[in-house]
Coordinates of C-alpha atoms and ligand atoms in Angstrom, one line a residue:
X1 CA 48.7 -10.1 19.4
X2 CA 48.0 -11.1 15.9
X3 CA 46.3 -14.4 15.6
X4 CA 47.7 -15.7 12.9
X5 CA 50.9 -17.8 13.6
X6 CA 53.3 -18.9 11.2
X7 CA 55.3 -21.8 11.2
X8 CA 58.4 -21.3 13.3
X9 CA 61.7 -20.6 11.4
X10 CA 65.6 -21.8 12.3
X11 CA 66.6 -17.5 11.3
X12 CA 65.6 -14.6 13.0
X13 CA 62.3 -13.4 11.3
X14 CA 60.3 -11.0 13.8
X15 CA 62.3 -8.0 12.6
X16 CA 62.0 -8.9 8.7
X17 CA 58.0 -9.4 9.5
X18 CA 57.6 -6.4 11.3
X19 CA 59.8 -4.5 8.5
X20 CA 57.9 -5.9 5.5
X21 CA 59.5 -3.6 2.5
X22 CA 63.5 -4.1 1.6
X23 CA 65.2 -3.2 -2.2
X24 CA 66.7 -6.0 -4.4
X25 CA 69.5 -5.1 -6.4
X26 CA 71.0 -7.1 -9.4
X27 CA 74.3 -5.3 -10.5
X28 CA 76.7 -7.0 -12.5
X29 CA 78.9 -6.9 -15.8
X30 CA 74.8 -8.3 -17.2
X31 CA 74.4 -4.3 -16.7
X32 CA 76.6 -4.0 -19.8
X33 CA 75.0 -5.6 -22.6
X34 CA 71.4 -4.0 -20.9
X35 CA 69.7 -6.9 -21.8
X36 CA 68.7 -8.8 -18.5
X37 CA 71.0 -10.6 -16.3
X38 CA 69.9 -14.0 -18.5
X39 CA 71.4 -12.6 -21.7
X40 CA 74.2 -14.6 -21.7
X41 CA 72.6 -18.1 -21.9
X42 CA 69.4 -16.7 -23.6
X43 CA 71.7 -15.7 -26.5
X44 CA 74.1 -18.1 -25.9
X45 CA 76.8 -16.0 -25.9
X46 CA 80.2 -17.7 -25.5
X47 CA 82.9 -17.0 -23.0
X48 CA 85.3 -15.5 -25.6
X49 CA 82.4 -12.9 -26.3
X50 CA 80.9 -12.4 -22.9
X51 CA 85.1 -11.4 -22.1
X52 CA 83.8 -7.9 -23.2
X53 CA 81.5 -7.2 -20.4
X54 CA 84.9 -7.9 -17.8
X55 CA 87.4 -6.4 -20.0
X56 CA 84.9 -2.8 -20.3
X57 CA 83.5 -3.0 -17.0
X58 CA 83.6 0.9 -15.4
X59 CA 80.9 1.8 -13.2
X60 CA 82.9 4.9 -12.5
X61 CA 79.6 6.4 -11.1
X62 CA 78.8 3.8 -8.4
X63 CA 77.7 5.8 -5.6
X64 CA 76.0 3.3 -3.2
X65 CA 75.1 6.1 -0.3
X66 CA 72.9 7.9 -3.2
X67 CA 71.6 4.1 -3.2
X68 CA 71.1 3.6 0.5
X69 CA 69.6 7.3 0.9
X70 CA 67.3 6.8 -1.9
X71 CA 66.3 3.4 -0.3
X72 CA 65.6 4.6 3.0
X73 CA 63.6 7.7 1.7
X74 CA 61.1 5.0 -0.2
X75 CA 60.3 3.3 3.3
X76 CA 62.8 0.2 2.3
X77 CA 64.1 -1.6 5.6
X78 CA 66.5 -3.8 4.3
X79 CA 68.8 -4.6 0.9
X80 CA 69.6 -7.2 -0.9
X81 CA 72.5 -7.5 -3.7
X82 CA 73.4 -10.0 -5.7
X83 CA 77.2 -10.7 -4.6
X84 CA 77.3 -13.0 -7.8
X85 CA 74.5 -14.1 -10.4
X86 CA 74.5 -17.0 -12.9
X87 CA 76.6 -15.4 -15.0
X88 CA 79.5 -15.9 -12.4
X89 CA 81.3 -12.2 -12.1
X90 CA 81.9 -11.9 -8.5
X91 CA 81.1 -7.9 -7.0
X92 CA 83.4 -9.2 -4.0
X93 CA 86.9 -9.8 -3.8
X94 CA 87.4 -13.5 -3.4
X95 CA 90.5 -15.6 -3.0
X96 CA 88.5 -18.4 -5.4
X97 CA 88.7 -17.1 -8.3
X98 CA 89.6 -14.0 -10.8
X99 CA 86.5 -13.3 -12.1
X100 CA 85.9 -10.4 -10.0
X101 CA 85.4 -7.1 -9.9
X102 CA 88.8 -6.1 -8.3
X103 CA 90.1 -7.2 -11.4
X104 CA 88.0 -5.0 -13.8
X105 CA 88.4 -0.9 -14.2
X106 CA 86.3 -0.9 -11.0
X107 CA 89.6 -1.8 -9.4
X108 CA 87.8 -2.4 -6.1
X109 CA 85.2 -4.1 -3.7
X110 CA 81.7 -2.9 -4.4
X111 CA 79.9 -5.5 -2.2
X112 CA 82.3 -3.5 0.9
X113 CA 81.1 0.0 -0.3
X114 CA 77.2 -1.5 -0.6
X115 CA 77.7 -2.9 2.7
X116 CA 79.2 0.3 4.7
X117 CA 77.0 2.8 2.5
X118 CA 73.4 0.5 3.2
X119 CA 74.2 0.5 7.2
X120 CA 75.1 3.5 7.7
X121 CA 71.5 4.4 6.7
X122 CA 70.4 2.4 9.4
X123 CA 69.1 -0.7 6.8
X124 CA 69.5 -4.2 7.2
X125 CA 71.8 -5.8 5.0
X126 CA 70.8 -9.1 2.7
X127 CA 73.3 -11.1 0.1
X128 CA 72.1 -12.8 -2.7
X129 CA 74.1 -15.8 -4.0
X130 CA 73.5 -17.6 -7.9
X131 CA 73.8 -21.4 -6.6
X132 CA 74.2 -21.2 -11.0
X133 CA 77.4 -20.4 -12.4
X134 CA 78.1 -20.3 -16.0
X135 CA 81.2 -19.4 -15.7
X136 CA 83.0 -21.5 -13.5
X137 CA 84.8 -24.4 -15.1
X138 CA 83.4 -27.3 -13.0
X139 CA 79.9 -25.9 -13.2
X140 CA 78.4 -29.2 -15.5
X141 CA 76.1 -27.5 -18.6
X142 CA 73.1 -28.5 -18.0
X143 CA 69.3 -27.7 -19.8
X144 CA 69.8 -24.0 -18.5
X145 CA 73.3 -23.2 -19.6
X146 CA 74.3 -20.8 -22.7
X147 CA 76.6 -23.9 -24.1
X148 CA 73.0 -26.7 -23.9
X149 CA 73.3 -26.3 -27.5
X150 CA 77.0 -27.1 -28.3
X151 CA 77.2 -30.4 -30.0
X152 CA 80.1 -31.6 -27.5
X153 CA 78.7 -30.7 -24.4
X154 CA 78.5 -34.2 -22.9
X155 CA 82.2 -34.2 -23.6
X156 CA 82.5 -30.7 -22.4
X157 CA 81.1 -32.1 -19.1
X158 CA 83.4 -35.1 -19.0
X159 CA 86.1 -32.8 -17.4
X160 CA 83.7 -30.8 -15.2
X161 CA 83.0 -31.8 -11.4
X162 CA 80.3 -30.4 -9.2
X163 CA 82.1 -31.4 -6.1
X164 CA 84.8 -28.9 -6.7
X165 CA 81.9 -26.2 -7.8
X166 CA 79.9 -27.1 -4.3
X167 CA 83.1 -26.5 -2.8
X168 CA 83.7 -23.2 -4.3
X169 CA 80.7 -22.2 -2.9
X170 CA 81.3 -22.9 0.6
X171 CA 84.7 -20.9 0.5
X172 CA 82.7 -18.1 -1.3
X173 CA 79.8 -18.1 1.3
X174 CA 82.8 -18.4 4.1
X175 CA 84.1 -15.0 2.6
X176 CA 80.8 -13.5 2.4
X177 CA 79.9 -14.2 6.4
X178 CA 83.1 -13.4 7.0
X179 CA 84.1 -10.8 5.7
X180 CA 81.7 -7.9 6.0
X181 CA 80.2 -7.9 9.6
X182 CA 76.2 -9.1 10.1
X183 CA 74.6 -10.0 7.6
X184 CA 71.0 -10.4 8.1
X185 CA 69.5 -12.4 4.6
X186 CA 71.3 -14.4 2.6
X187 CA 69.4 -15.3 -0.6
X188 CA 70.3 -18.7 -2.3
X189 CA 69.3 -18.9 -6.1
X190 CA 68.0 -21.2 -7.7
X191 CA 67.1 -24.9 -7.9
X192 CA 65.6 -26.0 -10.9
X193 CA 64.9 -30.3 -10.2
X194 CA 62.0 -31.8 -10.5
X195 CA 59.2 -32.9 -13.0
X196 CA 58.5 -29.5 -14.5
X197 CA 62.5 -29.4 -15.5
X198 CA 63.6 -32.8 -15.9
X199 CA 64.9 -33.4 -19.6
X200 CA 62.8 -31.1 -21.7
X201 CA 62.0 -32.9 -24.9
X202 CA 63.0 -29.2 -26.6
X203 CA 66.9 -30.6 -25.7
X204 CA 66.6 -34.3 -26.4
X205 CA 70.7 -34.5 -26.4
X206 CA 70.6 -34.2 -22.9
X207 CA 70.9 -37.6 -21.6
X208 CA 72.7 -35.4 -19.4
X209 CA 71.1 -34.5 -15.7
X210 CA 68.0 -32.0 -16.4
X211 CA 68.3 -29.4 -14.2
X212 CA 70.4 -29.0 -10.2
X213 CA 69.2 -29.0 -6.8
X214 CA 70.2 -29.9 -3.1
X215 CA 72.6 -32.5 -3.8
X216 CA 74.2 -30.6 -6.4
X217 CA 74.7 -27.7 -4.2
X218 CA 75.7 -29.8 -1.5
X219 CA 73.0 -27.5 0.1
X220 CA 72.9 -29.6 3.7
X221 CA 76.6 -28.5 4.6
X222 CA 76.5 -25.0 3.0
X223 CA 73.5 -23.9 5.0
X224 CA 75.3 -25.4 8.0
X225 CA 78.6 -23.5 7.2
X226 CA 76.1 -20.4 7.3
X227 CA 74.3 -20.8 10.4
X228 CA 77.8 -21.5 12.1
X229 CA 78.8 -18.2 10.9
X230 CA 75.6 -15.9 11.4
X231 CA 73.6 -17.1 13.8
X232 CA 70.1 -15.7 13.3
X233 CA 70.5 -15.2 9.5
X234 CA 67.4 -15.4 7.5
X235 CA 67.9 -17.7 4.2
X236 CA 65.9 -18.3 1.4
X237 CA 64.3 -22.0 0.4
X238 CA 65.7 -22.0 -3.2
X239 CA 68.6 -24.3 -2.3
X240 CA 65.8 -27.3 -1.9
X241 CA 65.7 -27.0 1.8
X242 CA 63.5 -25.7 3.7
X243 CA 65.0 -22.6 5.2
X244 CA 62.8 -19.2 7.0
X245 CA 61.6 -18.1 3.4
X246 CA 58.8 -18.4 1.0
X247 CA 59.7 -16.5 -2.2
X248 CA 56.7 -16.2 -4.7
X249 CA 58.3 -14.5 -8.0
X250 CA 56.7 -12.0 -10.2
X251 CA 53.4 -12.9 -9.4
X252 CA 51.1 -11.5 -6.2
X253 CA 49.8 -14.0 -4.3
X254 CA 46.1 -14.0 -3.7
X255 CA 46.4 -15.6 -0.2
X256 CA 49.1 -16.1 2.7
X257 CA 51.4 -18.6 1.5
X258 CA 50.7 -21.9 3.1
X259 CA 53.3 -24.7 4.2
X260 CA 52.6 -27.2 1.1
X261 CA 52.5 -30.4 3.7
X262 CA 51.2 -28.8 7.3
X263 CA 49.5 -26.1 5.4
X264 CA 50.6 -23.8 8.3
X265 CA 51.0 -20.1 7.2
X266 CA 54.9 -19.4 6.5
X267 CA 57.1 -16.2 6.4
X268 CA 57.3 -15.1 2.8
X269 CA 58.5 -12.1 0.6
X270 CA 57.3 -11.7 -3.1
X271 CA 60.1 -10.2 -5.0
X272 CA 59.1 -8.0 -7.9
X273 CA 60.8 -5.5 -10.5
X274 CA 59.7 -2.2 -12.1
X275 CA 59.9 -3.3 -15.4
X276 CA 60.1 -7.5 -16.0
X277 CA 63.9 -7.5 -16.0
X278 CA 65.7 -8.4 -12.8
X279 CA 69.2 -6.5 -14.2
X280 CA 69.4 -3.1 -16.3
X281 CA 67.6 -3.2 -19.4
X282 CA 67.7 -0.6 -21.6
X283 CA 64.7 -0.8 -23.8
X284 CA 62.2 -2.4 -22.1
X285 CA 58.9 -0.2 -21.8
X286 CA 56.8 -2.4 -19.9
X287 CA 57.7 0.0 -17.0
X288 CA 54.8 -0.8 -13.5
X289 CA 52.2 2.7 -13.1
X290 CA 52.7 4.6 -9.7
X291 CA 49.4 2.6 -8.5
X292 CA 50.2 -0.8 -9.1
X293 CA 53.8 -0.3 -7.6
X294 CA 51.8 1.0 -4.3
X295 CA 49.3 -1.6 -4.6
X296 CA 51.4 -4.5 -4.6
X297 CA 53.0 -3.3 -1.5
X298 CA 49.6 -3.4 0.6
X299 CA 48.4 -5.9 -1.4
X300 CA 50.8 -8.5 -0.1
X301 CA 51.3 -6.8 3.2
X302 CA 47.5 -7.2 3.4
X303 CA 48.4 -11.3 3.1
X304 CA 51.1 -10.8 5.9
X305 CA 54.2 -10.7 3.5
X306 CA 57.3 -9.0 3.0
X307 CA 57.9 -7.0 -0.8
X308 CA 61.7 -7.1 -2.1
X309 CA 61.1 -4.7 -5.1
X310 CA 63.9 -4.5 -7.4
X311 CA 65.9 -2.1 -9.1
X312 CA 68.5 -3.2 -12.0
X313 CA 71.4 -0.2 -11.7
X314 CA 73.6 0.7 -15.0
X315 CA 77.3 -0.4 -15.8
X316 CA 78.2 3.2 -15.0
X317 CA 76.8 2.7 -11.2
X318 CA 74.3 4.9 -11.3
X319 CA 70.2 4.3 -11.2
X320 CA 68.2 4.8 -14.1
X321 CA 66.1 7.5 -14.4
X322 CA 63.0 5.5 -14.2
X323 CA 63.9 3.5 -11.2
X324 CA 64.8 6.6 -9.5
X325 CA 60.6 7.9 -10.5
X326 CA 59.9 4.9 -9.3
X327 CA 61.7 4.9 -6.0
X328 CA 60.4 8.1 -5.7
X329 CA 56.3 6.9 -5.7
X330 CA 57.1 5.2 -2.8
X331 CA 59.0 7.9 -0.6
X332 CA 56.6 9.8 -1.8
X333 CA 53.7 7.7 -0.3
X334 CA 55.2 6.2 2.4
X335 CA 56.4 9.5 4.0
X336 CA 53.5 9.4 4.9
X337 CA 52.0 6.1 5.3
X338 CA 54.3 3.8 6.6
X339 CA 52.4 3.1 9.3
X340 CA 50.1 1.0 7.5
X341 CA 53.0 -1.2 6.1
X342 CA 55.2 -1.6 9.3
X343 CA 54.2 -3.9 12.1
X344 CA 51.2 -4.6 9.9
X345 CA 50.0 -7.8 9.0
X346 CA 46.7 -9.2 7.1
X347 CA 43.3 -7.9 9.3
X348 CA 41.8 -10.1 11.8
X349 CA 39.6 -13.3 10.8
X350 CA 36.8 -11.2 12.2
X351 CA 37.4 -8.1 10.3
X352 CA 38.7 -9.0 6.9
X353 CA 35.5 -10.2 5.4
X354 CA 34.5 -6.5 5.9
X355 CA 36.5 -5.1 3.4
X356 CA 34.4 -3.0 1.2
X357 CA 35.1 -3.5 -2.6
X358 CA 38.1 -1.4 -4.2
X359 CA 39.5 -1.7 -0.6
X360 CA 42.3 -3.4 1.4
X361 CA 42.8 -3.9 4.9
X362 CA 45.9 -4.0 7.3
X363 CA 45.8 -3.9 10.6
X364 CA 48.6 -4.0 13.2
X365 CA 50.0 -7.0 15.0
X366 CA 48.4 -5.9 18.2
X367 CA 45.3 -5.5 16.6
X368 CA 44.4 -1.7 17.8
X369 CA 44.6 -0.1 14.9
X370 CA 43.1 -1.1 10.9
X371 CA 43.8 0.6 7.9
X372 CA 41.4 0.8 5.3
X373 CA 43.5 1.5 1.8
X374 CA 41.2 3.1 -0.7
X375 CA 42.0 2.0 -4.2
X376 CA 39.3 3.1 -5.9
X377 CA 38.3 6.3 -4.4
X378 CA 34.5 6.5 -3.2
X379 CA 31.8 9.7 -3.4
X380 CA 31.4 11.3 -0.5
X381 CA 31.4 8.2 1.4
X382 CA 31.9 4.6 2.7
X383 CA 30.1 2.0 4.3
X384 CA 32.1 -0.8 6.2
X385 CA 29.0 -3.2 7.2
X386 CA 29.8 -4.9 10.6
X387 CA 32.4 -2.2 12.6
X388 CA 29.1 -0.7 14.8
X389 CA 30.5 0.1 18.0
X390 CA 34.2 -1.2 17.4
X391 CA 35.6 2.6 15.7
X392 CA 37.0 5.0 18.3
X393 CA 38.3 7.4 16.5
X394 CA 39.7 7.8 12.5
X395 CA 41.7 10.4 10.5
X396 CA 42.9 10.3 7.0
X397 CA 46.5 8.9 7.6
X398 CA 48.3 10.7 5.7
X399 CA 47.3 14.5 7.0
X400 CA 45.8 13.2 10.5
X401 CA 42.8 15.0 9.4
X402 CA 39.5 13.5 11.3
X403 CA 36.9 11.3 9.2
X404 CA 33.1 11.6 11.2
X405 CA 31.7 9.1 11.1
X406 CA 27.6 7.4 12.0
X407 CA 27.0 4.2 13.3
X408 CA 24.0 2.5 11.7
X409 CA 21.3 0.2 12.7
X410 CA 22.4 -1.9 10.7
X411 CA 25.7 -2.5 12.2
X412 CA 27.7 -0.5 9.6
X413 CA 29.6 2.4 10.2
X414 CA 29.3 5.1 7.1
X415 CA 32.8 7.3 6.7
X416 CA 32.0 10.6 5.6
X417 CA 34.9 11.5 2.9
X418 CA 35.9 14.6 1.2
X419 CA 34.2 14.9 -2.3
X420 CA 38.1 15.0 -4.1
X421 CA 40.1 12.5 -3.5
X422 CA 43.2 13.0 -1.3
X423 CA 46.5 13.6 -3.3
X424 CA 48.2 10.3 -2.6
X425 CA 47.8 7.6 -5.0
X426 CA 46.4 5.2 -2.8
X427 CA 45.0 7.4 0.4
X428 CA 44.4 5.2 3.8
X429 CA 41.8 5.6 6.3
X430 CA 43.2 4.8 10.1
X431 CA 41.0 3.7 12.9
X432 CA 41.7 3.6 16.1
X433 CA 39.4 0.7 17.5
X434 CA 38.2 0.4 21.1
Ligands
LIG501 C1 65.4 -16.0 -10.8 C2 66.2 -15.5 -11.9 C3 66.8 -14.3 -11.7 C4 66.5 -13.4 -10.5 C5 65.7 -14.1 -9.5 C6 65.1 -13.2 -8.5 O1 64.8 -17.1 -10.8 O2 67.1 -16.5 -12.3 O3 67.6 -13.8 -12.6 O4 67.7 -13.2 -9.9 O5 65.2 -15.2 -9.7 O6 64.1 -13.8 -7.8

């Protein structure tokens, strides 16, 4: 067994840590405009004019089991959708409201499609919830709504009460684990208290409360409502409370994320996109290369974490072109090479100071076998210092082609490599240690 433990959680995590690699998706009438999912407060746009994105949504292509086959092909274990995101349109059909998509052209539930088309291919399904709503008409405007800048929003607010919008939310989430079988993540977002948030000077007007948390959400009794309903699920810490999950964003961490007071290693997933945005955006071009979308996989599987990479769909329901390429580099790659990703965690204490430059290490939770990822390709050869006497055996993983191997005096072992370079972007070196 591994020797690292992390900090016990109240959800069922073994599966999720042994599974490591799971697709976000953020789909919603945002895929419209093709600006981001935060176009409607970072332009501000009104309710009268955001109207157009209900009124026209028609993702008459939605095919989710193109989705879930493309998913599973890339290695992906698990799914997660957002069921609703700040800007309040609902891919569910819900009793609480009509903001939803059974009232658009979509005419039906695309959350029930998702969920039927993602298990049939065998992959664990995950709901992501906004705990913002920019819609909903109790929702108070805050520092991070589109109407922070309307000269009457204190009055505005006067009418609005967040005990009807915490509310809301429980009947919602009641729906949600209801509703569509076992669900295995559900993914809370966000909370945005504290020092860094409270009243910005940039929106002096707002005597107002800075920014929401916990006590907003009423997040005790909603996490209670959904532990009473699925047992075992694995939720997210961005209500305020500490849940099963660490979520670093669109950044790789350079070490295992550590408990901030116990400083006891916790269970965390970094959640990344291909391109900056979270939902579709049509002319972005800051598109991730095939190697860093590999390499942040074993990076942070090489710091025992999960990856939730992202793909932002279209309002006609079908993947963009790029996101499918993208998909594609990891089927590609981990048709092959899965094994260093699943039931891997970061290399023993004792072997990850090894780790030759332009290298990364994974090793498996029972510690037999370490994998040895080769970023920057080496000539001819490479020395691991230290691993005298401990190699059995090792093969290129990806062909299962033998790598010979000397053992020096030194206590290095010396890998004797093809000349070329394997054709995978990032090829891995499996041992099998005694
Ligand atoms: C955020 C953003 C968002 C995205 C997300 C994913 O903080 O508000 O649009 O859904 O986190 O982690």
């Amino acid at each position: 067994m591994s020797s690292y433990k992390t900090r016990p959680t109240p959800g069922d995590t073994a599966w999720f840590r042994r599974d490591r690699f799971g697709m976000f998706i953020h789909w919603g009438s945002y895929a419209l405009p093709a600006r981001g999912e935060w176009v409607k407060q970072n332009e501000m746009i009104s309710e009268e004019k955001y109207e157009k994105y209900f009124k026209y949504f028609d993702p008459d292509l939605y095919d989710p089991k193109d989705w879930a086959r493309r998913a599973k092909a890339a290695g992906m274990k698990y799914v997660v959708l957002t069921t609703k995101h700040h800007e309040g349109f609902c891919m569910f059909d819900t009793k609480y409201t009509d903001y939803k998509c059974t009232n658009t052209k979509a005419g039906r539930d695309l959350v029930r499609e998702y969920v039927d088309a993602f298990r049939a291919e065998g992959l664990r399904i995950g709901f992501y919830y906004s705990l913002i709503d920019w819609h909903h008409p109790d929702f108070t405007i805050d520092m991070r709504h589109p109407r922070r800048n309307d000269p009457d929003a204190e009055e505005q607010n006067r009418g609005r009460d967040m005990k009807k919008y915490a509310r809301y939310m429980r009947d919602q989430v009641m729906e949600l684990l209801t509703n569509y079988g076992k669900i295995d993540i559900l993914w809370f977002d966000f909370s945005y208290t504290g020092p860094k948030y409270e009243n910005p000077p940039q929106y002096p007007w707002m005597g107002l409360k800075g920014g929401k948390g916990k006590d907003d959400w009423e997040a005790e009794e909603l996490i209670a409502l959904a532990r009473k309903l699925q047992p075992g699920i694995i939720i997210d810490n961005r209500t305020q409370l500490e849940q099963d999950l660490w979520t670093p964003e669109q950044y790789q961490p350079e070490e295992w994320i550590r408990h901030e007071e116990t400083g006891e290693l916790v269970t965390w997933e970094a959640c990344q996109t291909f391109s900056g945005s979270w939902g579709y955006h049509r002319d972005q071009t800051t598109w991730k290369s095939p190697e860093m979308l590999i390499q942040m996989l074993i990076n942070t599987v090489s710091l025992g974490g999960n990856l939730l990479m992202n793909v932002g769909p279209t309002a006609r329901g079908y993947l963009d072109y790029r996101a499918e390429a993208a998909l594609g580099v990891y089927a590609d790659w981990m048709r092959v090479n899965a094994r260093s990703v699943y039931g891997c965690t970061m290399a023993e204490p004792d072997i990850l100071p090894l780790c030759p430059n332009g290298c990364r290490f994974t090793q498996t939770e029972d510690g037999s076998r370490l994998y040895v990822h080769l970023y920057s390709y080496p000539f001819k050869a490479l020395k691991i210092p230290g691993l005298a006497g401990r190699v059995d055996y090792a093969q290129f993983l990806h062909d299962a082609s033998e790598i010979l191997f000397d053992e020096k005096e030194d206590g290095s072992v010396v890998f004797k490599l093809p000349v070329v370079k394997p054709p995978k972007i990032v090829p891995v070196i499996e041992l099998f240690l005694k």
